PDB file of C-alpha atoms in Angstrom:
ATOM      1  CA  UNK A 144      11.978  14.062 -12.826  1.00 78.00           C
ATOM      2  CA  UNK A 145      15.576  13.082 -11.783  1.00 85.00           C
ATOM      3  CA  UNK A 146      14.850  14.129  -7.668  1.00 96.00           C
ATOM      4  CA  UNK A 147      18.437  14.489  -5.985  1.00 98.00           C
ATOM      5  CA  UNK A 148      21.248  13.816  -8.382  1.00 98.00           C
ATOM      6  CA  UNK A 149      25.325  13.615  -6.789  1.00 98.00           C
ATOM      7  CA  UNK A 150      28.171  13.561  -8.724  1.00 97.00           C
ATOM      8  CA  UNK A 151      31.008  11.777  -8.795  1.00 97.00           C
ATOM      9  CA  UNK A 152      29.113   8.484  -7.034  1.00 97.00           C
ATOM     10  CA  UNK A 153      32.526   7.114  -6.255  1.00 97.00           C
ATOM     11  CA  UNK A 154      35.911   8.635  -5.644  1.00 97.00           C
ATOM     12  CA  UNK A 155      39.337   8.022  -4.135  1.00 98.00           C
ATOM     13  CA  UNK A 156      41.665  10.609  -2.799  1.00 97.00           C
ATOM     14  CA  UNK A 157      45.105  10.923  -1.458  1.00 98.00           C
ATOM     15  CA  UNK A 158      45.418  12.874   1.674  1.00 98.00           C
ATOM     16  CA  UNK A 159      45.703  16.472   1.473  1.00 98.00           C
ATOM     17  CA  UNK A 160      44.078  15.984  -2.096  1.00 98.00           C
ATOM     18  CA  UNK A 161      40.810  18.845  -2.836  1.00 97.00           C
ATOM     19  CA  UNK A 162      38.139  17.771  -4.389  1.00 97.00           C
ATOM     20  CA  UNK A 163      34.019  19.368  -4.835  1.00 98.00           C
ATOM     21  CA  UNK A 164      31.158  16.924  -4.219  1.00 98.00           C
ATOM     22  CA  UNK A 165      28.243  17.977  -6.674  1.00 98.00           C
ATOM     23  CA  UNK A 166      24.577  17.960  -6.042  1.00 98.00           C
ATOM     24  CA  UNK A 167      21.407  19.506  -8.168  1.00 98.00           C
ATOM     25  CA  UNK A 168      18.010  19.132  -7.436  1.00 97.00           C
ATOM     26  CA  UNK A 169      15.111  19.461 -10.083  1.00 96.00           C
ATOM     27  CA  UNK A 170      11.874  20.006  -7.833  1.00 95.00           C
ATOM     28  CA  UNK A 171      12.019  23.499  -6.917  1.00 94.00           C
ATOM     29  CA  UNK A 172      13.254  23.074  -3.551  1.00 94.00           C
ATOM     30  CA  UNK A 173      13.929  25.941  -1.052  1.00 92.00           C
ATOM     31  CA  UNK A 174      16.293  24.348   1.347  1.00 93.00           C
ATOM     32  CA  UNK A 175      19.438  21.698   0.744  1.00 95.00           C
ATOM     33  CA  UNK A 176      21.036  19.613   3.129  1.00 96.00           C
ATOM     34  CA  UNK A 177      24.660  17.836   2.907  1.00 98.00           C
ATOM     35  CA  UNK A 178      25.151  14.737   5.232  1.00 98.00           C
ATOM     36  CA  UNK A 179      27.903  12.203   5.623  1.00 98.00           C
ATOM     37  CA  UNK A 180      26.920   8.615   7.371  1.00 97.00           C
ATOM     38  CA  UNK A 181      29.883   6.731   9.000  1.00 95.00           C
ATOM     39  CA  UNK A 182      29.499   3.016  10.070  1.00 87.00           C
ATOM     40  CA  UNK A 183      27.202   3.263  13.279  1.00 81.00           C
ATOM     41  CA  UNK A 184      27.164   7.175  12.844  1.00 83.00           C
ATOM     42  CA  UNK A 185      23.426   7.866  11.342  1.00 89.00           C
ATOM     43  CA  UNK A 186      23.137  10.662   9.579  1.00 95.00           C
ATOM     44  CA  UNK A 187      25.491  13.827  10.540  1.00 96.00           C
ATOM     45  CA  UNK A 188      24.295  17.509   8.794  1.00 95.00           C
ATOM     46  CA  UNK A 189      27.591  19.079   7.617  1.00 97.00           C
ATOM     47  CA  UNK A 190      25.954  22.246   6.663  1.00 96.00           C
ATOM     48  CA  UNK A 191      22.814  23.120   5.197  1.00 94.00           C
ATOM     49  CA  UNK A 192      21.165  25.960   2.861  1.00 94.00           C
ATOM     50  CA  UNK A 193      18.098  27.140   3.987  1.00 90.00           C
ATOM     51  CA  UNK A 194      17.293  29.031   0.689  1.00 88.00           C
ATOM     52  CA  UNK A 195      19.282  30.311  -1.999  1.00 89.00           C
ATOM     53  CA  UNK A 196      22.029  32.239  -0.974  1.00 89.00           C
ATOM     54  CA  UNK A 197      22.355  31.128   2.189  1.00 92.00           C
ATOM     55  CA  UNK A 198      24.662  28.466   3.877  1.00 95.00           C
ATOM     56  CA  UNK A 199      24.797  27.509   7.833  1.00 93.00           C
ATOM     57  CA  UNK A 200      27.198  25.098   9.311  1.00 95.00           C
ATOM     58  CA  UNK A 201      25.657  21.370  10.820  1.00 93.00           C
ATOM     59  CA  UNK A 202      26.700  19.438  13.397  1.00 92.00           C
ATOM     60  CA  UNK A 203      29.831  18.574  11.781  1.00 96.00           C
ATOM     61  CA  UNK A 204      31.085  21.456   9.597  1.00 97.00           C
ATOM     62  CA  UNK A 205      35.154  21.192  10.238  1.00 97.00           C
ATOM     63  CA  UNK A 206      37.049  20.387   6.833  1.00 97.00           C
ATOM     64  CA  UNK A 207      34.328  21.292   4.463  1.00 98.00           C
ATOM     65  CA  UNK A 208      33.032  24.361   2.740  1.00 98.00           C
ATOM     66  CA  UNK A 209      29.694  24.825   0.916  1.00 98.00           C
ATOM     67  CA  UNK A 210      28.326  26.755  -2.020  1.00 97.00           C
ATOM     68  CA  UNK A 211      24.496  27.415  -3.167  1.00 96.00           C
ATOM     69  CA  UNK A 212      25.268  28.062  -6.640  1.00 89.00           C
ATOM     70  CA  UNK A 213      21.599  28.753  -7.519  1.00 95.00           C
ATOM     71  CA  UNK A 214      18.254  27.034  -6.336  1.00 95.00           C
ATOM     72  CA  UNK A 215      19.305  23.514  -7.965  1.00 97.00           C
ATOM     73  CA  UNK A 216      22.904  23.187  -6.977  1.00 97.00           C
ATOM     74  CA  UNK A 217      24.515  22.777  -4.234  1.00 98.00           C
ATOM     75  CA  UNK A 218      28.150  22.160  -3.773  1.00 98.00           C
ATOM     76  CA  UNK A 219      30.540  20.697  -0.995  1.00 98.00           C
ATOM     77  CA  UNK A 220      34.403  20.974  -1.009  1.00 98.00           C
ATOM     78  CA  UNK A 221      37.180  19.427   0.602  1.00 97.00           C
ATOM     79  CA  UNK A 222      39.859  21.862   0.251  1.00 94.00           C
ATOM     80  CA  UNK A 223      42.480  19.226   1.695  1.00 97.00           C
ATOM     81  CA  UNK A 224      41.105  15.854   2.833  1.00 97.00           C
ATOM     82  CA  UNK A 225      42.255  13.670   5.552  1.00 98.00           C
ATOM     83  CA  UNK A 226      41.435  10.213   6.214  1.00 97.00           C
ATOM     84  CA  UNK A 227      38.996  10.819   8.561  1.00 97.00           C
ATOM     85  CA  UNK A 228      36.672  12.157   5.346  1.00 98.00           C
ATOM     86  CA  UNK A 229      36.462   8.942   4.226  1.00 98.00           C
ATOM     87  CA  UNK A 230      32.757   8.484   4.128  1.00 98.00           C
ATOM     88  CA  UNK A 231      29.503   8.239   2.328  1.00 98.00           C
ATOM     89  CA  UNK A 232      28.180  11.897   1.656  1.00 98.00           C
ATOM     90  CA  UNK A 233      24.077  12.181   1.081  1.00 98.00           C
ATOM     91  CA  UNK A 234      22.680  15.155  -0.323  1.00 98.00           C
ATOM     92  CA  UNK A 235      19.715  15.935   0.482  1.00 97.00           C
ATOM     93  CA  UNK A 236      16.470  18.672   0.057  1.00 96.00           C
ATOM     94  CA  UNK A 237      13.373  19.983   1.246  1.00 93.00           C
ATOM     95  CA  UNK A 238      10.363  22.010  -0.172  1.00 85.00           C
ATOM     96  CA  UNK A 239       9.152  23.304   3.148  1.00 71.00           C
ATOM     97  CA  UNK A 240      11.754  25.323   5.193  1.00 65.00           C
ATOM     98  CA  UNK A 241      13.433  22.912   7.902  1.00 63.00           C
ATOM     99  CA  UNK A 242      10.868  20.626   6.419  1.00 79.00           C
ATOM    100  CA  UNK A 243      10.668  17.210   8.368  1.00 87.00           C
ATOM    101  CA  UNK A 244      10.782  15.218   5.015  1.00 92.00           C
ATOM    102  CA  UNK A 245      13.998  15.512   2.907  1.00 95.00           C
ATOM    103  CA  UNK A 246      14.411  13.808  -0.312  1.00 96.00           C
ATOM    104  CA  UNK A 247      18.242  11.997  -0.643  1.00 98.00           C
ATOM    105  CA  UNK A 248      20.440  11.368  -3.491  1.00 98.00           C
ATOM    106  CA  UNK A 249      21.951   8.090  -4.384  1.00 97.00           C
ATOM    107  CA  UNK A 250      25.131   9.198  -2.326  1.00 98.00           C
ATOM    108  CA  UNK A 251      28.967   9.777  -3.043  1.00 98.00           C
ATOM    109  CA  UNK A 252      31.205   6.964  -1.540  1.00 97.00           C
ATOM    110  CA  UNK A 253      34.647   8.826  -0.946  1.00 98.00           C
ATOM    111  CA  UNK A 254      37.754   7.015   0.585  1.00 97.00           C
ATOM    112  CA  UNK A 255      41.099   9.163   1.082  1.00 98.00           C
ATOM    113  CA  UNK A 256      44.564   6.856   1.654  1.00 97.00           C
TER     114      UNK A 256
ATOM    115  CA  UNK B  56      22.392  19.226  23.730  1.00 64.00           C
ATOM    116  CA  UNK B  57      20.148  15.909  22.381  1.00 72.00           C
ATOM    117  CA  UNK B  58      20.338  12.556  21.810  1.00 88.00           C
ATOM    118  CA  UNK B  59      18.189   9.892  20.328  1.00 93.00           C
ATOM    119  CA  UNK B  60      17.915   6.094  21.196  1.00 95.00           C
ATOM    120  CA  UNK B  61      17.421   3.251  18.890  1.00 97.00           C
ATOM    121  CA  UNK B  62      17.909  -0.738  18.694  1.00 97.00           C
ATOM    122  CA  UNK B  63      21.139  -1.216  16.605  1.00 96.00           C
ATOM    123  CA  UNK B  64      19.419  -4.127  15.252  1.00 97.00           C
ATOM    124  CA  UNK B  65      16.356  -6.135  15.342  1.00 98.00           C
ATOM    125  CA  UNK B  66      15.510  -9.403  13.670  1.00 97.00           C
ATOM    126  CA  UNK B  67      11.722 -11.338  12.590  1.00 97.00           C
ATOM    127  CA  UNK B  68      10.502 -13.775  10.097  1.00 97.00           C
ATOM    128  CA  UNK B  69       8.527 -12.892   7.615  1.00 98.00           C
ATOM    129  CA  UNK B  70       4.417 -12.126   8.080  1.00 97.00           C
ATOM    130  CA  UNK B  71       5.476 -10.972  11.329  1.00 98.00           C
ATOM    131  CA  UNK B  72       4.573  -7.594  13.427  1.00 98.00           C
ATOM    132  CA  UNK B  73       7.852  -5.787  14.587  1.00 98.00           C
ATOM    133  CA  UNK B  74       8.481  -2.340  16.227  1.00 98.00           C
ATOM    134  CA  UNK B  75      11.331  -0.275  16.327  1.00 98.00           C
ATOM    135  CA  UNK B  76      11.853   2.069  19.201  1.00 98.00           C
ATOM    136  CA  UNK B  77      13.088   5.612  19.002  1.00 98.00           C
ATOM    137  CA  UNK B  78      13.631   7.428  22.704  1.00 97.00           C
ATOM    138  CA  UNK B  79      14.800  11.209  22.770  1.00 95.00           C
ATOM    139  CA  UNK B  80      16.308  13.628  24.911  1.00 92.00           C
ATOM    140  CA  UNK B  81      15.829  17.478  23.147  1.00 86.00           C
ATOM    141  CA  UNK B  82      14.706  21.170  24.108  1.00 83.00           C
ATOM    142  CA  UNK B  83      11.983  22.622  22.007  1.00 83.00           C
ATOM    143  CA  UNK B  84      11.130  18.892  20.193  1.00 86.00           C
ATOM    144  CA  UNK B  85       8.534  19.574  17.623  1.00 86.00           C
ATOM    145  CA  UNK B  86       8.422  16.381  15.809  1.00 92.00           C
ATOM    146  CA  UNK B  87       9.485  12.506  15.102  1.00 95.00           C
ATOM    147  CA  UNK B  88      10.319  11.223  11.519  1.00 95.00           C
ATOM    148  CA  UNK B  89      11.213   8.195  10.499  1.00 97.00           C
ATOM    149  CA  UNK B  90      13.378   7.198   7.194  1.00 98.00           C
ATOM    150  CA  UNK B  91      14.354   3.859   5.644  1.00 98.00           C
ATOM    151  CA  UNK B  92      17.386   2.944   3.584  1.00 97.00           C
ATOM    152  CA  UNK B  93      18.587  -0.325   1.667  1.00 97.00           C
ATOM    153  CA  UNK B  94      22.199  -1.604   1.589  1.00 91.00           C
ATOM    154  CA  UNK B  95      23.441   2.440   2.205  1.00 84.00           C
ATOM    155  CA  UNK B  96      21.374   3.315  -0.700  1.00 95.00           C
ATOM    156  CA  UNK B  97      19.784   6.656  -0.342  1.00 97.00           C
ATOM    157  CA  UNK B  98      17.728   7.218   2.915  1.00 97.00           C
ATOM    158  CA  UNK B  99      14.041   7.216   2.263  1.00 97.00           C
ATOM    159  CA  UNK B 100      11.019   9.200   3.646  1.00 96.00           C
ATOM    160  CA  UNK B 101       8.396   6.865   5.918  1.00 96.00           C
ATOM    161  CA  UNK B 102       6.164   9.316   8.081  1.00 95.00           C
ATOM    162  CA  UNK B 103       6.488  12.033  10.501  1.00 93.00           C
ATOM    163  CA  UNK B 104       4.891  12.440  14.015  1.00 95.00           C
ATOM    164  CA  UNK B 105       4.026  15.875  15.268  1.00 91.00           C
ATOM    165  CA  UNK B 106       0.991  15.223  17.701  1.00 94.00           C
ATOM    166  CA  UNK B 107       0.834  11.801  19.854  1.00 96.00           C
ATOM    167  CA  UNK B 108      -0.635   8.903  18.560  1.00 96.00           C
ATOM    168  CA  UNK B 109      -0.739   7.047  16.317  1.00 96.00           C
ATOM    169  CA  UNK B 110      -0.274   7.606  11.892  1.00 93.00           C
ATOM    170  CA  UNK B 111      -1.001   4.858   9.835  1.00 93.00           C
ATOM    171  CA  UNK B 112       0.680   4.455   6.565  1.00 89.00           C
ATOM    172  CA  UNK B 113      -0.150   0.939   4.461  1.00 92.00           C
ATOM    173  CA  UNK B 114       2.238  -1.687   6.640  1.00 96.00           C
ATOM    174  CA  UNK B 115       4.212   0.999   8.480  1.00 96.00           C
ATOM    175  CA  UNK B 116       2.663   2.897  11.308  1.00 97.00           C
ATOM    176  CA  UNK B 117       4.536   5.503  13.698  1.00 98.00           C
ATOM    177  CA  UNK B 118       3.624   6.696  17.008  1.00 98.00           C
ATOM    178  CA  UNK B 119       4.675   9.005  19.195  1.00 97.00           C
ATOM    179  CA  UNK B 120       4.251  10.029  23.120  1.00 97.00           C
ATOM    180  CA  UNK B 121       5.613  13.436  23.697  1.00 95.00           C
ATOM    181  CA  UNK B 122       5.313  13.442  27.640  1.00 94.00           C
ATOM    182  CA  UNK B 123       7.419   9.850  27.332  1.00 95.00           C
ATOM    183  CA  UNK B 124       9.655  11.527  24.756  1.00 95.00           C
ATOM    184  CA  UNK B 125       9.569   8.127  22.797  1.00 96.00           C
ATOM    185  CA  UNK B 126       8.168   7.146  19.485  1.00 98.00           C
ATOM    186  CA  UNK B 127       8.115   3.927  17.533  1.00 98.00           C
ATOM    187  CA  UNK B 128       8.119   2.392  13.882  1.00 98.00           C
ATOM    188  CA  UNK B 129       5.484  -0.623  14.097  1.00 98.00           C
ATOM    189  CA  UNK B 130       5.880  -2.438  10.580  1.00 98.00           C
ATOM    190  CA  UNK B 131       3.388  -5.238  10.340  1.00 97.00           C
ATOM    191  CA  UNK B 132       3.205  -8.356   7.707  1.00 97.00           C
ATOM    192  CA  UNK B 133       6.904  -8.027   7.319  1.00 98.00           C
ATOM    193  CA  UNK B 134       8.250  -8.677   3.983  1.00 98.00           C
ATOM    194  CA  UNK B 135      11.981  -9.720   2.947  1.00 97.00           C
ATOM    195  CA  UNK B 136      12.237  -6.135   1.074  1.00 97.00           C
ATOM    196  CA  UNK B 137      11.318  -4.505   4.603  1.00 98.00           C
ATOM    197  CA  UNK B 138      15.117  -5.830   5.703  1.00 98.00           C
ATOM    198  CA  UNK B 139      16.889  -1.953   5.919  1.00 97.00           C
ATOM    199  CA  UNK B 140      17.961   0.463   8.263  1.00 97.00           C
ATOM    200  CA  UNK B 141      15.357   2.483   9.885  1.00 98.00           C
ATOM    201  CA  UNK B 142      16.069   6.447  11.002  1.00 97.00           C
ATOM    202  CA  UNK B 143      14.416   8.076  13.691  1.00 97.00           C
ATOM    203  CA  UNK B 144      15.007  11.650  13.351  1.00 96.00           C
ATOM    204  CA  UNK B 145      13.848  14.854  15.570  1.00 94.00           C
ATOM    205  CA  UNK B 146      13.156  18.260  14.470  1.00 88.00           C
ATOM    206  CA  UNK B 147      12.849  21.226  16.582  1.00 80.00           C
ATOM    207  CA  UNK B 148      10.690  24.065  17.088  1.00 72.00           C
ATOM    208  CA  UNK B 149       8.072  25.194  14.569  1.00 66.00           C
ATOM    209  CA  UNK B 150      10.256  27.084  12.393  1.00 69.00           C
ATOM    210  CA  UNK B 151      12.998  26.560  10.438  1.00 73.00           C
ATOM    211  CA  UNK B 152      15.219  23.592  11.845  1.00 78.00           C
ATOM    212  CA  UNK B 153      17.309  20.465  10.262  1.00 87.00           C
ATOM    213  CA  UNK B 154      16.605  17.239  11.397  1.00 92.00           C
ATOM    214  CA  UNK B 155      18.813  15.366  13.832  1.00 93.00           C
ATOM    215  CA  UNK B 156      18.895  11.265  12.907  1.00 95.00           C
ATOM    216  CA  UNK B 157      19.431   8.697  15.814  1.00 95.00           C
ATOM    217  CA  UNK B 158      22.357   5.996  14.351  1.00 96.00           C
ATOM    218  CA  UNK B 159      19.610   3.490  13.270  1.00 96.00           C
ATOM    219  CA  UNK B 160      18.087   0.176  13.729  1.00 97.00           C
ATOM    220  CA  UNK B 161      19.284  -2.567  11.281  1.00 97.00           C
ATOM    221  CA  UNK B 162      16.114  -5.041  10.602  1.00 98.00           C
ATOM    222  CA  UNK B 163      16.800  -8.445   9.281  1.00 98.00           C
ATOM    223  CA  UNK B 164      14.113 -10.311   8.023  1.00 98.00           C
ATOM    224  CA  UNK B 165      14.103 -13.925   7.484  1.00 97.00           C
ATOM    225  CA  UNK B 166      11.961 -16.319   5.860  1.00 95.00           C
TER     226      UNK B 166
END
């Protein structure tokens, strides 16, 4: 049982560069989550999937698109990223709808020059 | 809107008691959780207050007072693997809702 996997776990783009974030999840989860965490941030929700086929935008959705590919994946683009991307982006999900526990994945460090 | 309080950073020696404080400011609160993480590894699941009082989990406890909207992490016999970042995080209403984390409390633990 693998949890919350994320793919690439490191990555370095130029600006206006696109690139798609990858995350699967092998425990039958309902609902997905994607997150970035600055430096004295927390957590931030950039948009969420509250069961398959079905996105919503977070608190911080600007920049980013999402796709619920089936139950396990869940994807997040950058169609043309700017510095202020540069981040660590946590996938995360849930078995319960809006469940208060969320299970993370190891995390995707991105950095755009 | 909402906002949530913590400590940036707190610091204790090791076999000590130490709390970490989590104050909020939300419509329709429902519940407190509370997540660890190492070294921005990936955050971690601790417990989750929906009533007041107090849940006891092994070391970590977490309590909550909803007419104070405030809630605290209380992690006794500290150990130097205890040294993270601790999350408080709200959720709202009893339905479907994400989770909103405060910015975190950095605990250092020395020997």
């Amino acid at each position: 049982n693998a949890g919350v996997t994320q793919t690439p776990k490191f990555q370095v783009l130029k600006t206006g560069q696109s690139m798609t974030l990858q995350c699967a999840q092998d425990m039958n989860h309902n609902s997905m989550y994607w997150y970035r965490q600055d430096p004295g941030m927390g957590l931030r929700l950039i948009y969420y999937s509250a069961s398959e086929g079905t996105t919503d935008k977070g608190e911080v959705p600007n920049g980013y698109n999402v796709s619920r590919l089936n139950k396990r994946e869940f994807s997040l683009r950058l169609e043309s990223a700017a510095p202020s991307q540069t981040s660590v982006y946590f996938c995360a999900s849930s078995d319960e709808d809006g469940s208060y526990e969320q299970y993370f994945g190891p995390g995707t460090r991105l950095t755009v020059t | 809107g909402q906002s949530l309080e913590q400590p940036s950073e707190v610091t204790a020696v090791e076999g000590a008691i130490v709390q970490i404080n989590c104050t909020y400011q939300t419509s329709g609160f429902y519940g407190l959780s509370w997540y660890q993480q190492h070294d921005g590894g990936a955050p971690t699941f601790l417990s989750y207050n929906a009533l007041d009082g107090l849940e006891e989990t092994g070391r970590f406890s977490s309590f909550l007072s909803r007419s104070d909207s405030y809630g605290y992490l209380l992690l006794q016999e500290l150990q130097m693997k205890d040294s993270a970042s601790y999350f408080c995080a709200v959720k709202k209403g009893s339905g479907y809702s994400t989770l909103t984390f405060g910015k975190g409390t950095m605990l250092l633990v020395s020997p």
